[in-house]
């Protein structure tokens, strides 16, 4: 009986310590923001991000810093556009973009808890629009749930749906990170 209890407690201890040592995470976020420099009427837009974060063992060797790869989608309707019906349709009623992103997350204690800053770069692709993109993210995590602010910035050579070559989308993000 004592051996069984010891084995059970030992196994629980191993599992709990292993739980705190994740090296990779999947981050799912819901984003809300507004294209601030639009020539169209300004309505709130929504989007989301799917990211993979992995501990940086190459650049800094710090177990609290992460390399991130992600894809972000965002839709900012204007005029008669609605949040979901204005996504990639034939009408001129929304500014949509998809952004593949590469980033580096600096944290205090890891993904699960504490303040973080994550500069990200990539490209923005929309209907007949491409741009170099920067999307810094900063916030606070608690129990794998993070609350952050961001600013998507795209710098293109063509005029987009908002009648500008560049766009600036500040906003708020709420995300959850799953460790594995």
mmCIF file of C-alpha atoms in Angstrom:
data_model
loop_
_atom_site.group_PDB
_atom_site.id
_atom_site.type_symbol
_atom_site.label_atom_id
_atom_site.label_comp_id
_atom_site.label_asym_id
_atom_site.label_seq_id
_atom_site.Cartn_x
_atom_site.Cartn_y
_atom_site.Cartn_z
ATOM 1 C CA UNK A 1 0.000 0.000 0.000
ATOM 2 C CA UNK A 2 2.802 2.444 0.934
ATOM 3 C CA UNK A 3 4.598 1.611 -2.302
ATOM 4 C CA UNK A 4 1.440 2.355 -4.328
ATOM 5 C CA UNK A 5 0.877 5.701 -2.588
ATOM 6 C CA UNK A 6 4.535 6.636 -3.054
ATOM 7 C CA UNK A 7 4.376 5.698 -6.766
ATOM 8 C CA UNK A 8 1.163 7.699 -7.198
ATOM 9 C CA UNK A 9 2.592 10.797 -5.473
ATOM 10 C CA UNK A 10 5.853 10.481 -7.409
ATOM 11 C CA UNK A 11 3.925 10.246 -10.714
ATOM 12 C CA UNK A 12 1.809 13.288 -9.860
ATOM 13 C CA UNK A 13 4.971 15.228 -9.003
ATOM 14 C CA UNK A 14 6.578 14.264 -12.327
ATOM 15 C CA UNK A 15 3.448 15.286 -14.273
ATOM 16 C CA UNK A 16 3.183 18.627 -12.461
ATOM 17 C CA UNK A 17 6.831 19.479 -13.115
ATOM 18 C CA UNK A 18 6.511 18.398 -16.743
ATOM 19 C CA UNK A 19 3.435 20.628 -17.092
ATOM 20 C CA UNK A 20 5.531 23.692 -16.242
ATOM 21 C CA UNK A 21 8.186 22.856 -18.833
ATOM 22 C CA UNK A 22 6.369 23.256 -22.133
ATOM 23 C CA UNK A 23 8.648 24.344 -24.951
ATOM 24 C CA UNK A 24 5.972 25.063 -27.563
ATOM 25 C CA UNK A 25 2.584 26.736 -27.499
ATOM 26 C CA UNK A 26 -0.317 27.311 -29.859
ATOM 27 C CA UNK A 27 -1.828 30.775 -29.345
ATOM 28 C CA UNK A 28 -5.366 31.562 -30.506
ATOM 29 C CA UNK A 29 -6.551 35.165 -30.296
ATOM 30 C CA UNK A 30 -9.548 37.305 -31.041
ATOM 31 C CA UNK A 31 -8.623 40.802 -32.205
ATOM 32 C CA UNK A 32 -10.656 44.003 -32.435
ATOM 33 C CA UNK A 33 -9.389 47.257 -33.891
ATOM 34 C CA UNK A 34 -9.970 50.096 -36.315
ATOM 35 C CA UNK A 35 -8.088 51.235 -39.410
ATOM 36 C CA UNK A 36 -7.230 54.709 -38.147
ATOM 37 C CA UNK A 37 -6.040 56.289 -41.411
ATOM 38 C CA UNK A 38 -8.904 55.127 -43.618
ATOM 39 C CA UNK A 39 -10.505 57.564 -46.073
ATOM 40 C CA UNK A 40 -13.727 55.576 -45.587
ATOM 41 C CA UNK A 41 -15.945 55.786 -42.502
ATOM 42 C CA UNK A 42 -14.311 54.282 -39.450
ATOM 43 C CA UNK A 43 -15.982 51.190 -38.000
ATOM 44 C CA UNK A 44 -14.508 48.596 -35.698
ATOM 45 C CA UNK A 45 -13.102 45.528 -37.356
ATOM 46 C CA UNK A 46 -12.513 42.026 -36.062
ATOM 47 C CA UNK A 47 -10.006 39.323 -36.731
ATOM 48 C CA UNK A 48 -7.963 36.610 -35.188
ATOM 49 C CA UNK A 49 -4.484 35.182 -35.013
ATOM 50 C CA UNK A 50 -3.176 31.625 -34.898
ATOM 51 C CA UNK A 51 0.453 31.445 -33.736
ATOM 52 C CA UNK A 52 3.020 28.841 -32.818
ATOM 53 C CA UNK A 53 5.530 29.888 -30.134
ATOM 54 C CA UNK A 54 8.641 27.880 -29.336
ATOM 55 C CA UNK A 55 11.392 28.498 -26.793
ATOM 56 C CA UNK A 56 14.388 30.315 -28.293
ATOM 57 C CA UNK A 57 17.373 28.002 -27.994
ATOM 58 C CA UNK A 58 19.264 29.612 -30.883
ATOM 59 C CA UNK A 59 19.544 33.379 -30.439
ATOM 60 C CA UNK A 60 19.486 34.192 -26.735
ATOM 61 C CA UNK A 61 19.302 30.786 -25.090
ATOM 62 C CA UNK A 62 16.831 32.308 -22.611
ATOM 63 C CA UNK A 63 14.070 29.874 -21.633
ATOM 64 C CA UNK A 64 11.631 32.799 -21.255
ATOM 65 C CA UNK A 65 11.952 34.123 -24.826
ATOM 66 C CA UNK A 66 10.054 32.621 -27.749
ATOM 67 C CA UNK A 67 10.210 32.630 -31.534
ATOM 68 C CA UNK A 68 6.735 32.934 -33.046
ATOM 69 C CA UNK A 69 5.221 32.090 -36.414
ATOM 70 C CA UNK A 70 1.651 33.148 -37.041
ATOM 71 C CA UNK A 71 -1.093 34.012 -39.427
ATOM 72 C CA UNK A 72 -3.508 36.858 -38.788
ATOM 73 C CA UNK A 73 -6.745 37.683 -40.556
ATOM 74 C CA UNK A 74 -8.582 40.983 -40.137
ATOM 75 C CA UNK A 75 -11.700 42.553 -41.635
ATOM 76 C CA UNK A 76 -12.647 46.216 -41.228
ATOM 77 C CA UNK A 77 -16.000 46.919 -42.914
ATOM 78 C CA UNK A 78 -17.081 50.363 -44.064
ATOM 79 C CA UNK A 79 -20.136 51.838 -45.745
ATOM 80 C CA UNK A 80 -22.860 49.171 -45.890
ATOM 81 C CA UNK A 81 -20.389 46.401 -45.045
ATOM 82 C CA UNK A 82 -21.054 43.973 -42.221
ATOM 83 C CA UNK A 83 -18.416 42.215 -40.105
ATOM 84 C CA UNK A 84 -18.751 38.815 -41.796
ATOM 85 C CA UNK A 85 -20.492 39.433 -45.127
ATOM 86 C CA UNK A 86 -17.838 41.964 -46.225
ATOM 87 C CA UNK A 87 -15.017 39.409 -46.145
ATOM 88 C CA UNK A 88 -13.535 38.931 -49.618
ATOM 89 C CA UNK A 89 -16.748 39.624 -51.531
ATOM 90 C CA UNK A 90 -17.151 41.473 -54.831
ATOM 91 C CA UNK A 91 -18.613 44.602 -53.240
ATOM 92 C CA UNK A 92 -16.551 47.555 -52.068
ATOM 93 C CA UNK A 93 -17.603 47.333 -48.405
ATOM 94 C CA UNK A 94 -14.587 46.208 -46.398
ATOM 95 C CA UNK A 95 -10.824 46.339 -45.977
ATOM 96 C CA UNK A 96 -9.545 42.770 -45.437
ATOM 97 C CA UNK A 97 -6.050 41.454 -45.003
ATOM 98 C CA UNK A 98 -4.193 38.282 -44.149
ATOM 99 C CA UNK A 99 -0.748 38.607 -42.524
ATOM 100 C CA UNK A 100 1.799 35.801 -42.157
ATOM 101 C CA UNK A 101 4.064 36.947 -39.297
ATOM 102 C CA UNK A 102 7.451 36.098 -37.803
ATOM 103 C CA UNK A 103 8.066 37.417 -34.289
ATOM 104 C CA UNK A 104 10.136 37.241 -31.151
ATOM 105 C CA UNK A 105 8.427 37.272 -27.735
ATOM 106 C CA UNK A 106 10.274 38.683 -24.730
ATOM 107 C CA UNK A 107 8.643 37.586 -21.446
ATOM 108 C CA UNK A 108 9.261 37.868 -17.729
ATOM 109 C CA UNK A 109 8.318 34.327 -16.712
ATOM 110 C CA UNK A 110 7.219 32.555 -19.885
ATOM 111 C CA UNK A 111 3.968 32.356 -21.800
ATOM 112 C CA UNK A 112 1.810 31.406 -18.815
ATOM 113 C CA UNK A 113 2.237 34.556 -16.702
ATOM 114 C CA UNK A 114 3.750 38.045 -16.761
ATOM 115 C CA UNK A 115 4.342 40.975 -19.080
ATOM 116 C CA UNK A 116 5.501 40.410 -22.654
ATOM 117 C CA UNK A 117 6.516 42.309 -25.776
ATOM 118 C CA UNK A 118 6.436 40.684 -29.199
ATOM 119 C CA UNK A 119 7.685 42.597 -32.254
ATOM 120 C CA UNK A 120 6.478 40.855 -35.445
ATOM 121 C CA UNK A 121 7.166 41.400 -39.143
ATOM 122 C CA UNK A 122 5.630 39.915 -42.245
ATOM 123 C CA UNK A 123 3.465 40.778 -45.221
ATOM 124 C CA UNK A 124 -0.151 41.845 -45.638
ATOM 125 C CA UNK A 125 -2.264 40.481 -48.472
ATOM 126 C CA UNK A 126 -5.664 41.851 -49.384
ATOM 127 C CA UNK A 127 -7.869 42.102 -52.448
ATOM 128 C CA UNK A 128 -5.438 43.495 -55.066
ATOM 129 C CA UNK A 129 -3.157 44.781 -52.282
ATOM 130 C CA UNK A 130 0.169 43.613 -50.823
ATOM 131 C CA UNK A 131 2.329 45.358 -48.268
ATOM 132 C CA UNK A 132 5.306 44.955 -45.963
ATOM 133 C CA UNK A 133 3.822 44.577 -42.469
ATOM 134 C CA UNK A 134 4.895 45.275 -38.906
ATOM 135 C CA UNK A 135 2.651 44.215 -36.034
ATOM 136 C CA UNK A 136 4.060 44.809 -32.528
ATOM 137 C CA UNK A 137 2.179 43.249 -29.621
ATOM 138 C CA UNK A 138 2.497 44.011 -25.884
ATOM 139 C CA UNK A 139 0.500 42.764 -22.932
ATOM 140 C CA UNK A 140 0.131 40.659 -19.833
ATOM 141 C CA UNK A 141 -0.504 36.908 -19.469
ATOM 142 C CA UNK A 142 -2.232 35.187 -16.571
ATOM 143 C CA UNK A 143 -2.876 31.419 -16.513
ATOM 144 C CA UNK A 144 -2.161 31.150 -20.272
ATOM 145 C CA UNK A 145 -4.733 33.891 -21.029
ATOM 146 C CA UNK A 146 -3.215 37.074 -22.391
ATOM 147 C CA UNK A 147 -4.573 40.570 -22.828
ATOM 148 C CA UNK A 148 -2.641 42.780 -25.208
ATOM 149 C CA UNK A 149 -2.574 45.819 -27.437
ATOM 150 C CA UNK A 150 -1.277 45.751 -30.987
ATOM 151 C CA UNK A 151 -0.830 47.979 -33.992
ATOM 152 C CA UNK A 152 -0.878 46.420 -37.457
ATOM 153 C CA UNK A 153 0.986 48.587 -39.938
ATOM 154 C CA UNK A 154 1.212 47.895 -43.651
ATOM 155 C CA UNK A 155 3.358 49.785 -46.147
ATOM 156 C CA UNK A 156 2.475 49.033 -49.768
ATOM 157 C CA UNK A 157 3.020 50.484 -53.219
ATOM 158 C CA UNK A 158 -0.619 50.251 -54.396
ATOM 159 C CA UNK A 159 -3.712 52.135 -53.283
ATOM 160 C CA UNK A 160 -5.838 49.833 -51.122
ATOM 161 C CA UNK A 161 -9.567 49.766 -50.385
ATOM 162 C CA UNK A 162 -9.095 52.521 -47.762
ATOM 163 C CA UNK A 163 -7.679 54.839 -50.484
ATOM 164 C CA UNK A 164 -4.152 54.818 -49.011
ATOM 165 C CA UNK A 165 -0.897 52.983 -49.727
ATOM 166 C CA UNK A 166 -0.385 52.245 -46.042
ATOM 167 C CA UNK A 167 -2.630 51.327 -43.146
ATOM 168 C CA UNK A 168 -2.475 51.589 -39.349
ATOM 169 C CA UNK A 169 -4.756 49.386 -37.261
ATOM 170 C CA UNK A 170 -4.435 49.789 -33.477
ATOM 171 C CA UNK A 171 -6.462 47.393 -31.379
ATOM 172 C CA UNK A 172 -6.949 45.004 -28.490
ATOM 173 C CA UNK A 173 -6.387 41.265 -28.409
ATOM 174 C CA UNK A 174 -7.442 38.462 -26.050
ATOM 175 C CA UNK A 175 -5.734 35.113 -26.496
ATOM 176 C CA UNK A 176 -5.279 31.698 -24.956
ATOM 177 C CA UNK A 177 -2.090 29.634 -25.277
ATOM 178 C CA UNK A 178 -2.068 25.826 -25.247
ATOM 179 C CA UNK A 179 1.240 24.242 -24.229
ATOM 180 C CA UNK A 180 2.619 21.017 -25.642
#
